[in-house]
Short mmCIF file of C-alpha atoms in Angstrom, two decimals:
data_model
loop_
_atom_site.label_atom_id
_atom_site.label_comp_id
_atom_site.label_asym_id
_atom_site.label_seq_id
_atom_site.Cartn_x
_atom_site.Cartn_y
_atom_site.Cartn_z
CA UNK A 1011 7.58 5.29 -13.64
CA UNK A 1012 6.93 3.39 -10.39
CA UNK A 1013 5.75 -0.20 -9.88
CA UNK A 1014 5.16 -2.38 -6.99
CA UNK A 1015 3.59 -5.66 -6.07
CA UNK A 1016 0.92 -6.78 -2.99
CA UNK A 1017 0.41 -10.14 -2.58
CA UNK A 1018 -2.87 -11.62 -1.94
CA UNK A 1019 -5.25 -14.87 -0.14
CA UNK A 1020 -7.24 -14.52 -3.52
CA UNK A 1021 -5.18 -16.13 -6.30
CA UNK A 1022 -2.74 -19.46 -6.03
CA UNK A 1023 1.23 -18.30 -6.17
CA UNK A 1024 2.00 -18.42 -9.34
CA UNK A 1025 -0.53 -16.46 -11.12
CA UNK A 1026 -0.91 -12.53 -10.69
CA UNK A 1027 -3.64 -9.83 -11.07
CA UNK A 1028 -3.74 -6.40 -12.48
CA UNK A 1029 -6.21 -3.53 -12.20
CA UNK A 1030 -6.22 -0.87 -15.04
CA UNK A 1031 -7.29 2.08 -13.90
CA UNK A 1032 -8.76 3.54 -10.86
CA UNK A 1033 -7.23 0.45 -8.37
CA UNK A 1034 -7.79 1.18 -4.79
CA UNK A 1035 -9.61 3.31 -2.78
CA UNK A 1036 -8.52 6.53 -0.60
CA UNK A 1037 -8.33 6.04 2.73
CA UNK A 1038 -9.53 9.44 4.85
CA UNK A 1039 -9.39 8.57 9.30
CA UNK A 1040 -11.98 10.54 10.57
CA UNK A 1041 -12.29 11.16 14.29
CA UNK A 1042 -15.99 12.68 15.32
CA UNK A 1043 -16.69 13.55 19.09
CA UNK A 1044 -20.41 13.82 19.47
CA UNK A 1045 -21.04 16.08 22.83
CA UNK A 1046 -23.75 15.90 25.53
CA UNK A 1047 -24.91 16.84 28.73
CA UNK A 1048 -23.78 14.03 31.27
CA UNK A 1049 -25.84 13.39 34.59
CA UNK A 1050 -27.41 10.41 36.59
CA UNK A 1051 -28.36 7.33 34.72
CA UNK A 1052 -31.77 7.54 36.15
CA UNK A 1053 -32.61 10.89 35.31
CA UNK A 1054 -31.62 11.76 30.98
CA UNK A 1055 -34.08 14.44 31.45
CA UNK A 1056 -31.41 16.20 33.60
CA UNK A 1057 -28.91 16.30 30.60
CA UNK A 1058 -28.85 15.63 27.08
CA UNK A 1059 -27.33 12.06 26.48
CA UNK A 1060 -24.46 11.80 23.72
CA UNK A 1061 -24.64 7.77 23.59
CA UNK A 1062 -27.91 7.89 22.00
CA UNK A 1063 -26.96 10.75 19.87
CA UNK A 1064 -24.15 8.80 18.83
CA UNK A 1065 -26.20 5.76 18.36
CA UNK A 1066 -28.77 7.81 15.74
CA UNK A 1067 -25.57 9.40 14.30
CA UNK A 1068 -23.99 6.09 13.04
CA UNK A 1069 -27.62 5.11 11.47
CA UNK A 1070 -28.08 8.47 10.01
CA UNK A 1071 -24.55 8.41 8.59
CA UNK A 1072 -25.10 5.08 6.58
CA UNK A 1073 -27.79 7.54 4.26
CA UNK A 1074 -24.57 9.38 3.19
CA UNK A 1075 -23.36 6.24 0.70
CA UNK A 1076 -27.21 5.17 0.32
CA UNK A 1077 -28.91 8.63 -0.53
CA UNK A 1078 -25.93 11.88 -0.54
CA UNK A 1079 -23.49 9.58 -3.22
CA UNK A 1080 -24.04 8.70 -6.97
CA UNK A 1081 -24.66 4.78 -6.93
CA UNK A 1082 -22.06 4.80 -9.72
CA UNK A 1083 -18.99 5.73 -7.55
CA UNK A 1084 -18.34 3.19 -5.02
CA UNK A 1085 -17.79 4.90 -1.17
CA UNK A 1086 -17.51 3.36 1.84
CA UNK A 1087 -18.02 4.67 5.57
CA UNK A 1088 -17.15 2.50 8.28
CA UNK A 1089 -17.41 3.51 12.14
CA UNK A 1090 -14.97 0.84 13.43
CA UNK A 1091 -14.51 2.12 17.24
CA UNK A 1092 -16.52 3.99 19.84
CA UNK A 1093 -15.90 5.04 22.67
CA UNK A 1094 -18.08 6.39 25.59
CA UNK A 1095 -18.90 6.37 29.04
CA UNK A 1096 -17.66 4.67 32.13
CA UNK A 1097 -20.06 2.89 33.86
CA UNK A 1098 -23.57 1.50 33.22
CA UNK A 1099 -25.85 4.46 35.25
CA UNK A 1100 -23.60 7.39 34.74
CA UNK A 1101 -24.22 9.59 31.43
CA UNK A 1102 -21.15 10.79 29.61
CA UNK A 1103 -20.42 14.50 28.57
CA UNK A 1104 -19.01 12.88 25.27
CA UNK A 1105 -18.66 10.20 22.94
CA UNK A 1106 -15.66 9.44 20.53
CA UNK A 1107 -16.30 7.95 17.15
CA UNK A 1108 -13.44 7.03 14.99
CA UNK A 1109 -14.25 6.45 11.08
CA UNK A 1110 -12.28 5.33 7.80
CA UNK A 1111 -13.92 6.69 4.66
CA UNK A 1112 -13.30 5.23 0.95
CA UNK A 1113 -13.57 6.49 -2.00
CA UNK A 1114 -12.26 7.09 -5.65
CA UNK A 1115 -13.15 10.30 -6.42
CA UNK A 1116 -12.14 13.84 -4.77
CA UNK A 1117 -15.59 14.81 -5.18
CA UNK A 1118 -16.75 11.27 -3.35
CA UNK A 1119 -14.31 11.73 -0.82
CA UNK A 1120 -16.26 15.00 -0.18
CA UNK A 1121 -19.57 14.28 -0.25
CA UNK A 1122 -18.79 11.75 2.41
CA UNK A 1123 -17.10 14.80 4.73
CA UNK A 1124 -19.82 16.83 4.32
CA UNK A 1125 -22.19 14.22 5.28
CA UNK A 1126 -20.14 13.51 8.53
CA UNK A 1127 -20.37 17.25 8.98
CA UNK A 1128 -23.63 17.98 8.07
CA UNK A 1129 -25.81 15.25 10.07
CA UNK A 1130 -23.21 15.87 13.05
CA UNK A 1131 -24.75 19.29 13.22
CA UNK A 1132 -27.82 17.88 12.61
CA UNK A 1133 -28.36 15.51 15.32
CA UNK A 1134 -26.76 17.82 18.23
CA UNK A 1135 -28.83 20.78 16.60
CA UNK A 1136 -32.41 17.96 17.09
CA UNK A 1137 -31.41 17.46 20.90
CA UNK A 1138 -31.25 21.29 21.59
CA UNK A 1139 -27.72 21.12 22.41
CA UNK A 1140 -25.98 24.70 23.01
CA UNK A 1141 -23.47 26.08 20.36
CA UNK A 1142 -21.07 25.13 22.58
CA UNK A 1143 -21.83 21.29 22.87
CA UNK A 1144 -22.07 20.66 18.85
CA UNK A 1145 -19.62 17.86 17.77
CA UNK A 1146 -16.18 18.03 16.17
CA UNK A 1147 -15.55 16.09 12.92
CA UNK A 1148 -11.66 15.84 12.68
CA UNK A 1149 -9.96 14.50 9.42
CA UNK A 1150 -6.86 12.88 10.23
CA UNK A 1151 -4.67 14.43 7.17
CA UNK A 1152 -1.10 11.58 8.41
CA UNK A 1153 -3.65 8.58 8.51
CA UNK A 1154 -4.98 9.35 4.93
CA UNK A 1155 -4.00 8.39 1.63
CA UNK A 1156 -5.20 9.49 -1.48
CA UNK A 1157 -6.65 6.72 -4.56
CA UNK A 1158 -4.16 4.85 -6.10
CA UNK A 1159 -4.53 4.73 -10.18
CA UNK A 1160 -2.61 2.41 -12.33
CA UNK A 1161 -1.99 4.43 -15.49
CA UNK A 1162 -3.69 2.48 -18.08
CA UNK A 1163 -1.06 2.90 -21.05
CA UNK A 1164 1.64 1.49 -18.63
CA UNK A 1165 -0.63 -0.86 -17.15
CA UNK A 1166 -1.04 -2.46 -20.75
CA UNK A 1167 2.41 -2.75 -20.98
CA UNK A 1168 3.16 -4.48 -18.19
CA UNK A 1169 0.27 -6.88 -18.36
CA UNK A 1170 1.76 -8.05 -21.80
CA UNK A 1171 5.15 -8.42 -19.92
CA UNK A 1172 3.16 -10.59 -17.62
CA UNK A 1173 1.55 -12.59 -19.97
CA UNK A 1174 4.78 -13.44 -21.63
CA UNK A 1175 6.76 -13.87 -18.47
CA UNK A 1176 3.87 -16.45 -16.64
CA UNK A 1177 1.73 -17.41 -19.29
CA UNK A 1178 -1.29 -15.30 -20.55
CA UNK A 1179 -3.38 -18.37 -18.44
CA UNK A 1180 -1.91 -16.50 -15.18
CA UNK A 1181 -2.25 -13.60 -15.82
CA UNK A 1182 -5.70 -11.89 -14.39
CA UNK A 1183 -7.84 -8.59 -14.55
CA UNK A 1184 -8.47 -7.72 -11.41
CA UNK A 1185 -11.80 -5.64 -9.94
CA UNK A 1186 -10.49 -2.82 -8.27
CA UNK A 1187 -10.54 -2.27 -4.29
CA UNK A 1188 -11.88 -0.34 -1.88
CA UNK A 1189 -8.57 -1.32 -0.05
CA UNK A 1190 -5.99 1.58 0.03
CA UNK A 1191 -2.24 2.05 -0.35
CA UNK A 1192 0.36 4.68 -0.32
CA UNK A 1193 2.33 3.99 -2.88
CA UNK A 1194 0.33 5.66 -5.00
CA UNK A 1195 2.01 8.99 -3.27
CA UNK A 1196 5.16 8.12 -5.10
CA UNK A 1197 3.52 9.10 -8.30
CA UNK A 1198 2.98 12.81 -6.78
CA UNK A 1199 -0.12 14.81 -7.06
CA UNK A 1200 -2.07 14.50 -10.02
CA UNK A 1201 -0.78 11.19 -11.12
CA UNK A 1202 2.59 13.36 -12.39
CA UNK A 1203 4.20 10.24 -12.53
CA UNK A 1204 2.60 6.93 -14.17
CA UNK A 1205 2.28 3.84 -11.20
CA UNK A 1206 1.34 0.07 -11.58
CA UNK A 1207 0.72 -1.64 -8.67
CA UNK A 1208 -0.07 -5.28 -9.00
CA UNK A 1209 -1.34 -8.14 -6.57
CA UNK A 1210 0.81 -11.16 -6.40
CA UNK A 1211 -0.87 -14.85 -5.63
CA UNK A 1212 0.46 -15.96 -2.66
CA UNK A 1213 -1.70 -18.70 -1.60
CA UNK A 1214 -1.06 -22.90 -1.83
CA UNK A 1215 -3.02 -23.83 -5.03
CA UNK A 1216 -4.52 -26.97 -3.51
CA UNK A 1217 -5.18 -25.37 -0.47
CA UNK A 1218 -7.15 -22.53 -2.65
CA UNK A 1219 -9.05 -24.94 -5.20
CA UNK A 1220 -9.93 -26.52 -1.61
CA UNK A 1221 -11.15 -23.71 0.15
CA UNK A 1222 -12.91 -22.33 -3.48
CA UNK A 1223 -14.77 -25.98 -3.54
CA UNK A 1224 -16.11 -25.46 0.08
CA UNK A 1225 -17.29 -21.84 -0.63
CA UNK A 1226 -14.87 -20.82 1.67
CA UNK A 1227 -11.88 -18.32 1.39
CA UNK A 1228 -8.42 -18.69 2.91
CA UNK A 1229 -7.13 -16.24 5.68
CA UNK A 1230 -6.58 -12.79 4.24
CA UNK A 1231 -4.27 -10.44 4.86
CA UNK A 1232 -3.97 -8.82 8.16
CA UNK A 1233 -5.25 -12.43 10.36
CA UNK A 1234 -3.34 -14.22 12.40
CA UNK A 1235 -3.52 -17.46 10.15
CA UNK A 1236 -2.06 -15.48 6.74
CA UNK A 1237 0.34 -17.84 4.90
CA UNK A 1238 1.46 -17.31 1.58
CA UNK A 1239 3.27 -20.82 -0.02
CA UNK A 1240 6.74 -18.88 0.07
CA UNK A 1241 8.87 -20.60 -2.75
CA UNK A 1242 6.60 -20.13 -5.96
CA UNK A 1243 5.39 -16.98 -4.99
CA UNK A 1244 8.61 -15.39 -4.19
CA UNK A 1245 9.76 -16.83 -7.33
CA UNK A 1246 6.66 -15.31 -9.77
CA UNK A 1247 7.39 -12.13 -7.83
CA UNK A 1248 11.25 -11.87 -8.82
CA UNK A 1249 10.21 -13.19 -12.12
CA UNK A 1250 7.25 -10.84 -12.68
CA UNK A 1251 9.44 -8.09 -11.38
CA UNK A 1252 12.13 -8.22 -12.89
CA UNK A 1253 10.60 -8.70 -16.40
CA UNK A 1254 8.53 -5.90 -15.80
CA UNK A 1255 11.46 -3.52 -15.00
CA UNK A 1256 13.03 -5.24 -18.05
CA UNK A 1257 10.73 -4.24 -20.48
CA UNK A 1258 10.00 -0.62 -19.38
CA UNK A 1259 13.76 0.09 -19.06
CA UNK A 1260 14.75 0.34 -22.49
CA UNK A 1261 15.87 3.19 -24.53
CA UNK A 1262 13.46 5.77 -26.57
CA UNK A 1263 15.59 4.92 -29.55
CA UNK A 1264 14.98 0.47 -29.36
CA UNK A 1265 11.31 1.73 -30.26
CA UNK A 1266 9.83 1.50 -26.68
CA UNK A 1267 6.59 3.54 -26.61
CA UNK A 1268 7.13 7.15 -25.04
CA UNK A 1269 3.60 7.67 -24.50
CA UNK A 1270 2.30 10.44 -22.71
CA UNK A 1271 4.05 10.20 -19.08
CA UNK A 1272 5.70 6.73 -19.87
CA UNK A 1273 9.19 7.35 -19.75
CA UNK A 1274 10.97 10.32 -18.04
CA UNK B 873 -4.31 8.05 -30.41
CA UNK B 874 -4.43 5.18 -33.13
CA UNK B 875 -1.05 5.84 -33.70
CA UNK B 876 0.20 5.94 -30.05
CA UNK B 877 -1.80 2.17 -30.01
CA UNK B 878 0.39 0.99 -33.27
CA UNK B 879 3.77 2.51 -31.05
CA UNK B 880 2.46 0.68 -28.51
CA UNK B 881 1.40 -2.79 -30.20
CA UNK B 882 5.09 -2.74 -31.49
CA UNK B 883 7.07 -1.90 -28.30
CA UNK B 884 5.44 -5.30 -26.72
CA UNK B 885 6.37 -7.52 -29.16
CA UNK B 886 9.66 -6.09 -29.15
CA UNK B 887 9.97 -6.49 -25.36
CA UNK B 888 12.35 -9.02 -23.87
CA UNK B 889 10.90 -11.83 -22.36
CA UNK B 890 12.53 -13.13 -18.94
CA UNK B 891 15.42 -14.94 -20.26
CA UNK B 892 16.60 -17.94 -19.74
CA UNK B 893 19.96 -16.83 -18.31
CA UNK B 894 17.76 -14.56 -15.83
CA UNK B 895 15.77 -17.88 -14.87
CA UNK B 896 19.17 -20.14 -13.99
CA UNK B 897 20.29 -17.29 -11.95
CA UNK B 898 16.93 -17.01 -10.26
CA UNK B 899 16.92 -20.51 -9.58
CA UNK B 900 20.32 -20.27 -8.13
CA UNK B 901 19.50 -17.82 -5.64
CA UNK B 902 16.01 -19.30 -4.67
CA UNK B 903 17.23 -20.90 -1.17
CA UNK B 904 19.22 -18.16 -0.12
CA UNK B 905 15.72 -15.91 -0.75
CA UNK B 906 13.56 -18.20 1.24
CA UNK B 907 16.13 -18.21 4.01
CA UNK B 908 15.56 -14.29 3.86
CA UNK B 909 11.70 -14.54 3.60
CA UNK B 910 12.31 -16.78 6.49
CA UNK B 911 14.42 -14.68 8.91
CA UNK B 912 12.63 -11.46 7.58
CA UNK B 913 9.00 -13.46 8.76
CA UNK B 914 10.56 -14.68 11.89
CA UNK B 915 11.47 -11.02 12.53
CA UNK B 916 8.79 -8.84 11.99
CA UNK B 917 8.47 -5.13 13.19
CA UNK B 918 6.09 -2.45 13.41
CA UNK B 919 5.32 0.44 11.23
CA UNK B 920 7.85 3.51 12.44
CA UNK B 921 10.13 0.64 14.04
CA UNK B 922 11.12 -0.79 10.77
CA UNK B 923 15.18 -1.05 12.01
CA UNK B 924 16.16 -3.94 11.42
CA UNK B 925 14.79 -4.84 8.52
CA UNK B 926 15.70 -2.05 6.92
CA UNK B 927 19.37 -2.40 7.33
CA UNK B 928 19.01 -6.12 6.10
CA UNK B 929 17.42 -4.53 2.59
CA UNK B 930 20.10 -1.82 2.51
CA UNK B 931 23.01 -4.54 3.42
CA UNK B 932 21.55 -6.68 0.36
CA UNK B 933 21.37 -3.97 -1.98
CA UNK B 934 24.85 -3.29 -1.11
CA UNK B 935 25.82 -6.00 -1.75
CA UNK B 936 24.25 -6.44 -5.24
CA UNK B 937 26.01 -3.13 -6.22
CA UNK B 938 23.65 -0.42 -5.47
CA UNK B 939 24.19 2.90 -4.21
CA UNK B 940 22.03 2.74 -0.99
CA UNK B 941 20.91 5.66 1.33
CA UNK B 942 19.38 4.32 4.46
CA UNK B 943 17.46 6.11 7.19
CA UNK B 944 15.56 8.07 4.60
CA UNK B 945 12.24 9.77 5.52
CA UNK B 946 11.00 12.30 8.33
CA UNK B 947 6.93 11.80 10.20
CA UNK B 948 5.08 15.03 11.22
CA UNK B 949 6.45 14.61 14.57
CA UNK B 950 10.59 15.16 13.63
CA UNK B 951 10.71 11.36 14.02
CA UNK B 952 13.07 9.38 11.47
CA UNK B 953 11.95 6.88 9.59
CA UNK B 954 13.61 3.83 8.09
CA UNK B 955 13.49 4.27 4.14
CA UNK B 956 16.16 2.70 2.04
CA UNK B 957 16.68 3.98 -1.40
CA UNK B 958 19.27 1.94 -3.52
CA UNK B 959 20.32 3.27 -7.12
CA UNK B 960 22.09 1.71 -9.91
CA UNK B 961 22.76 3.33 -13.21
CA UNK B 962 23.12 2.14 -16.07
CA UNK B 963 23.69 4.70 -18.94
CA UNK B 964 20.84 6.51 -20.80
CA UNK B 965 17.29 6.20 -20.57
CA UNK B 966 14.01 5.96 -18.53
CA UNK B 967 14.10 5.75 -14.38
CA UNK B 968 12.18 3.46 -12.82
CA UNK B 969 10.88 2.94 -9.29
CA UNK B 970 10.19 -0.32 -7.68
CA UNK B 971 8.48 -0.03 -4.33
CA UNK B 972 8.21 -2.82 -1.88
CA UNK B 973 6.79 -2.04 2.00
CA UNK B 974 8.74 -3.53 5.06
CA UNK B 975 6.63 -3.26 8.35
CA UNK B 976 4.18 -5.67 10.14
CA UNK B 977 1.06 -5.38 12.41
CA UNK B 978 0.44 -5.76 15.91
CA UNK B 979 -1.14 -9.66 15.54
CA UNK B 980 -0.68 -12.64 17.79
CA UNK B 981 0.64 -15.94 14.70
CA UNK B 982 -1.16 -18.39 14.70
CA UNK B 983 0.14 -20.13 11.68
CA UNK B 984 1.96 -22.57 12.94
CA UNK B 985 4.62 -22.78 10.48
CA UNK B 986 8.55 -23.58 12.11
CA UNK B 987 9.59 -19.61 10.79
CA UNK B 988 6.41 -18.73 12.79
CA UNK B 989 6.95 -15.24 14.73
CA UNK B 990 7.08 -15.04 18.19
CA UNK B 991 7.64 -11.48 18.57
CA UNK B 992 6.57 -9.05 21.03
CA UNK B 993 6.43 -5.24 20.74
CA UNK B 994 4.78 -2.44 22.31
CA UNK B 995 2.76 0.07 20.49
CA UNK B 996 3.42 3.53 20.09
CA UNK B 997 1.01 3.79 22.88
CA UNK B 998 2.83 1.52 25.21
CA UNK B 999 0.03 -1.59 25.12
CA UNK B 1000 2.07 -4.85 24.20
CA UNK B 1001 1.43 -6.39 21.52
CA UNK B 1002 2.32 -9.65 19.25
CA UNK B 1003 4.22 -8.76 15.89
CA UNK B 1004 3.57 -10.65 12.30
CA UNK B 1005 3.88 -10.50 9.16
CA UNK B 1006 -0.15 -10.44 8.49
CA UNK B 1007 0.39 -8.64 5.27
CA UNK B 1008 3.22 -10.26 3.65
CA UNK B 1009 5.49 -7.55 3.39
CA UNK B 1010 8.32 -9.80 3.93
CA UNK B 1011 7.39 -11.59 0.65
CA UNK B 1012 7.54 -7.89 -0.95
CA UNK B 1013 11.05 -7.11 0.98
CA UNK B 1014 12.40 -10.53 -0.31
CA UNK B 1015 10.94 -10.02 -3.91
CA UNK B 1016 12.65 -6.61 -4.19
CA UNK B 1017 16.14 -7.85 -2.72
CA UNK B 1018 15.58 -10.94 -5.48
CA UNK B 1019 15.18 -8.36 -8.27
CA UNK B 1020 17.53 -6.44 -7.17
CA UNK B 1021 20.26 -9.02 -7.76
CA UNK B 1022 18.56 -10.72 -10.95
CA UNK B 1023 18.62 -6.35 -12.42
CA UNK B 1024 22.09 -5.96 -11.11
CA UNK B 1025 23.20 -9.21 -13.13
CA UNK B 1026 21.28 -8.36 -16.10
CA UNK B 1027 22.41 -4.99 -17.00
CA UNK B 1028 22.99 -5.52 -20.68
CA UNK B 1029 19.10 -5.93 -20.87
CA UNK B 1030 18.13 -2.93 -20.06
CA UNK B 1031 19.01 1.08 -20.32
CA UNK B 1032 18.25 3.78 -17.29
CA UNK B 1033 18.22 4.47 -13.60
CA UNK B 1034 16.60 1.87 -11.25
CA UNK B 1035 15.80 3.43 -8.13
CA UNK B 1036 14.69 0.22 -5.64
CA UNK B 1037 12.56 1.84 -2.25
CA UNK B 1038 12.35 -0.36 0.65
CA UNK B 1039 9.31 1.44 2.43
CA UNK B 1040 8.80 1.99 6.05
CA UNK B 1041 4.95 2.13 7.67
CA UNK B 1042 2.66 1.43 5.13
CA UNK B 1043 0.37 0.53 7.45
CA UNK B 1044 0.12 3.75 9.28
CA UNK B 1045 0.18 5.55 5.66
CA UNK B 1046 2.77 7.95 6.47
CA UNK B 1047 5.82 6.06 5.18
CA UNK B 1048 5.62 7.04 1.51
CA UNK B 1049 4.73 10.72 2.50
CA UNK B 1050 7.72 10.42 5.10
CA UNK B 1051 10.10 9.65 2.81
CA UNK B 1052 8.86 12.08 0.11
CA UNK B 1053 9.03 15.03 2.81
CA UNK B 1054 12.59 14.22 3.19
CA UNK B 1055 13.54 15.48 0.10
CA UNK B 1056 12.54 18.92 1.37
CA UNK B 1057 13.61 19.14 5.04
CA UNK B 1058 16.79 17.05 4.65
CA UNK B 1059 17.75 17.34 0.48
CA UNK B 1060 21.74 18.37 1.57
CA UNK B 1061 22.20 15.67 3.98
CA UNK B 1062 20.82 13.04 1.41
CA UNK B 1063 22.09 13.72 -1.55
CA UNK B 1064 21.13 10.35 -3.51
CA UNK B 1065 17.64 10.38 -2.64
CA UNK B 1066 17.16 14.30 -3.42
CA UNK B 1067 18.77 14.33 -6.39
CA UNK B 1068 16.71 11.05 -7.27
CA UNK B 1069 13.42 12.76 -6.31
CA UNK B 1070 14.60 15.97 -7.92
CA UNK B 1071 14.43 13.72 -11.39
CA UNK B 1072 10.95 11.95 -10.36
CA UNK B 1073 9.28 15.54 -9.78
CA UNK B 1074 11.02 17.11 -12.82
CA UNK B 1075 9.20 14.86 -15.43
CA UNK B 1076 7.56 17.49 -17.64
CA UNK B 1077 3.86 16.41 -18.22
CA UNK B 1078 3.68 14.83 -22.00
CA UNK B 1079 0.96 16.31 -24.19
CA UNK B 1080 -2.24 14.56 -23.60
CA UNK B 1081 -2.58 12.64 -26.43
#
């Protein structure tokens, strides 16, 4: 069994939050270098420009969620830096895209990469770009991560714990993410090993029932103005924690549930 | 399946609650855990250049009476990474893993509060950068040093191996695989975490009920 705890701008310190289940995302890093023909800013016809390439590849690539995926699995592809070109007149020989691709599913996770691959092809193929100019679509196996799934089983377990331990009143069910995580990869391939992952409020409650009254959200993780109320959330972690271990350490023989992958 | 449910139903009633002698002692150590969370925020450090944080987690769990392997993990690139793995057991029964992440990112703070960090760092790219704790991974490095002790003190409550993991770059997402990949490339050298892993990955798979 492995758990672990994330804490989160979304709930006061406190209370905590648990996501049966599929719970967040994989993460896949793309890198995709679309290739043209660079020349005089004056004169395209001379070449065969990558930037606008580029530019109808990241439209075209936003049909892959909208038209290529089932509407029933959530996916996400994000382009989230671009690079190309040095200077305003000059056409480049190549643009650099780099991507972050979610997804619950293996099979989502590769309808998205053929996308990429496909319409890559595609739009070098609709300029009349050489076999030796069409792009490169790289995944970045070290900067990927695959979904992370709370067993259910285990995650009923521990909620209970929770419950007991904080008070069933702060103790939530929480949507699941298209954030990732890797410590999911402690539960090896194939979920071989049952993992519950749960978020931790970390936020001051009057500064939360504040922001919720205005509409507004506090900063969230990863700004520069992130600040969890230290002392009661530290203190519901260590609690939660430590119940949780508790109460899943305990001998077959005490009656503990040995359900399928529960104990080992 | 309805009888699995029944098993199940039962176990959680059964379960002990946090007890009250697990509370005083929690409420004993709170200061001493916010002066960590404090020095642990004040100090932050970048996924891969986790260094010293780590050895603050591995001197804690030391301390608390674990059996702690530090410099655990290996990236793509023959680099070492900064995993801590502390074991205590205690007698027969399940093992348990309890995860908590230890690096920062590469932000300017702008909190304001006194603990606030003013750390620089470069990148592994050489651009300099400022270093906080934007994700609260020191509130999940403090939590697990906190349990640690409250586990360690509590021992007649529960049956097993604990096996705490004080994380390097999650981040990047190549700590966990780093540290798993160690186990293969390094098992002789670290005997406590291979032999640990060896147990994780030898679970048979239970019959799907």
């Amino acid at each position: 069994m492995v758990i672990g705890l994330h804490d989160t701008n979304q709930r006061s310190a406190g209370t905590v939050g648990l996501t049966a289940g599929p719970a967040m995302a994989s993460s896949t890093s793309v890198d995709v270098t679309i290739r043209g023909i660079g020349g005089h800013g004056a004169q395209p016809f001379t070449g065969r420009d990558p930037i606008v390439l580029a530019a109808m590849y990241i439209v075209q690539i936003q049909t892959i969620v909208s038209r290529e995926e089932d509407p029933r699995n959530p996916a996400v592809v994000t382009v989230g830096d671009i690079h190309g070109g040095t200077k305003r007149n000059i056409i480049p020989d190549e643009v650099k895209l780099e991507l972050t691709a979610r997804a619950f599913s293996d099979k989502s996770r590769q309808t998205i990469l053929d996308g990429l691959r496909q319409m890559a092809t595609g739009v070098a193929t609709s300029a009349g770009l050489p076999p030796d100019k069409m792009p490169t679509v790289t995944v970045l196996d070290a900067e990927s991560t695959p979904a992370l799934y709370n067993d259910p089983a285990m995650s009923a377990r521990v909620k209970a714990t929770l419950q007991k331990t904080l008070g069933a009143a702060n103790v939530f069910d929480d949507q699941r993410q298209m954030g990732s995580e890797d410590v999911g990869i402690f539960g090896l391939e194939g979920n071989k090993i049952p993992v519950v992952y749960f978020w931790l409020g970390a936020m001051y409650p009057d500064r939360l029932a504040a922001a919720v009254a205005a509409g507004k959200e506090l900063p969230g993780m990863h700004t520069s103005r992130f600040e969890p109320d230290p002392e009661p959330t530290i203190e519901t972690g260590v609690k939660s924690m430590t119940a949780v271990a508790i109460s899943l350490l305990q001998k077959k023989a005490e009656g503990v549930a040995t359900h399928a992958g529960l104990s080992f | 399946m309805r009888v699995t449910r029944t098993v199940l139903l039962l176990s959680t009633l059964a379960a002990p609650i946090f007890a009250q002698d697990n509370s005083a002692l929690l409420n004993q150590q709170m200061p001493n855990l916010l002066d960590t969370y404090k020095d642990i925020h004040a100090h932050p450090e970048l996924s891969h250049f986790e260094e010293r944080t780590s050895a603050l987690l591995a001197g804690e769990l030391r301390k608390a009476g674990y059996t702690v392997t530090d410099h655990v993990g290996v990236y793509p690139d023959g680099s070492r990474a900064f995993g801590v793995v502390g074991i205590l057991k205690n007698g027969a029964g399940p093992m348990l893993l309890i995860r908590a992440d230890m690096d920062a990112l590469p932000i300017v703070e702008e909190t304001g509060v006194p603990y606030a960090s003013h750390v620089l760092a470069k990148t592994r790219s050489g651009q300099e950068v400022g270093v906080m704790h934007a994700c609260g991974h020191d509130v999940h490095t403090t939590v697990l040093i906190g349990t640690a002790r409250a586990l360690a003190a509590a021992k007649s409550q529960w049956h097993g191996t604990l096996m705490l993991v004080g994380q390097p770059s999650e981040e990047t997402i190549d700590g966990a695989k780093a540290m798993l990949s160690d186990h293969s490339t390094n098992a002789s050298a670290r005997p406590t975490w291979s032999s640990a892993c060896t147990t994780l990955t030898s679970v048979p798979q239970a019959p799907s009920a």
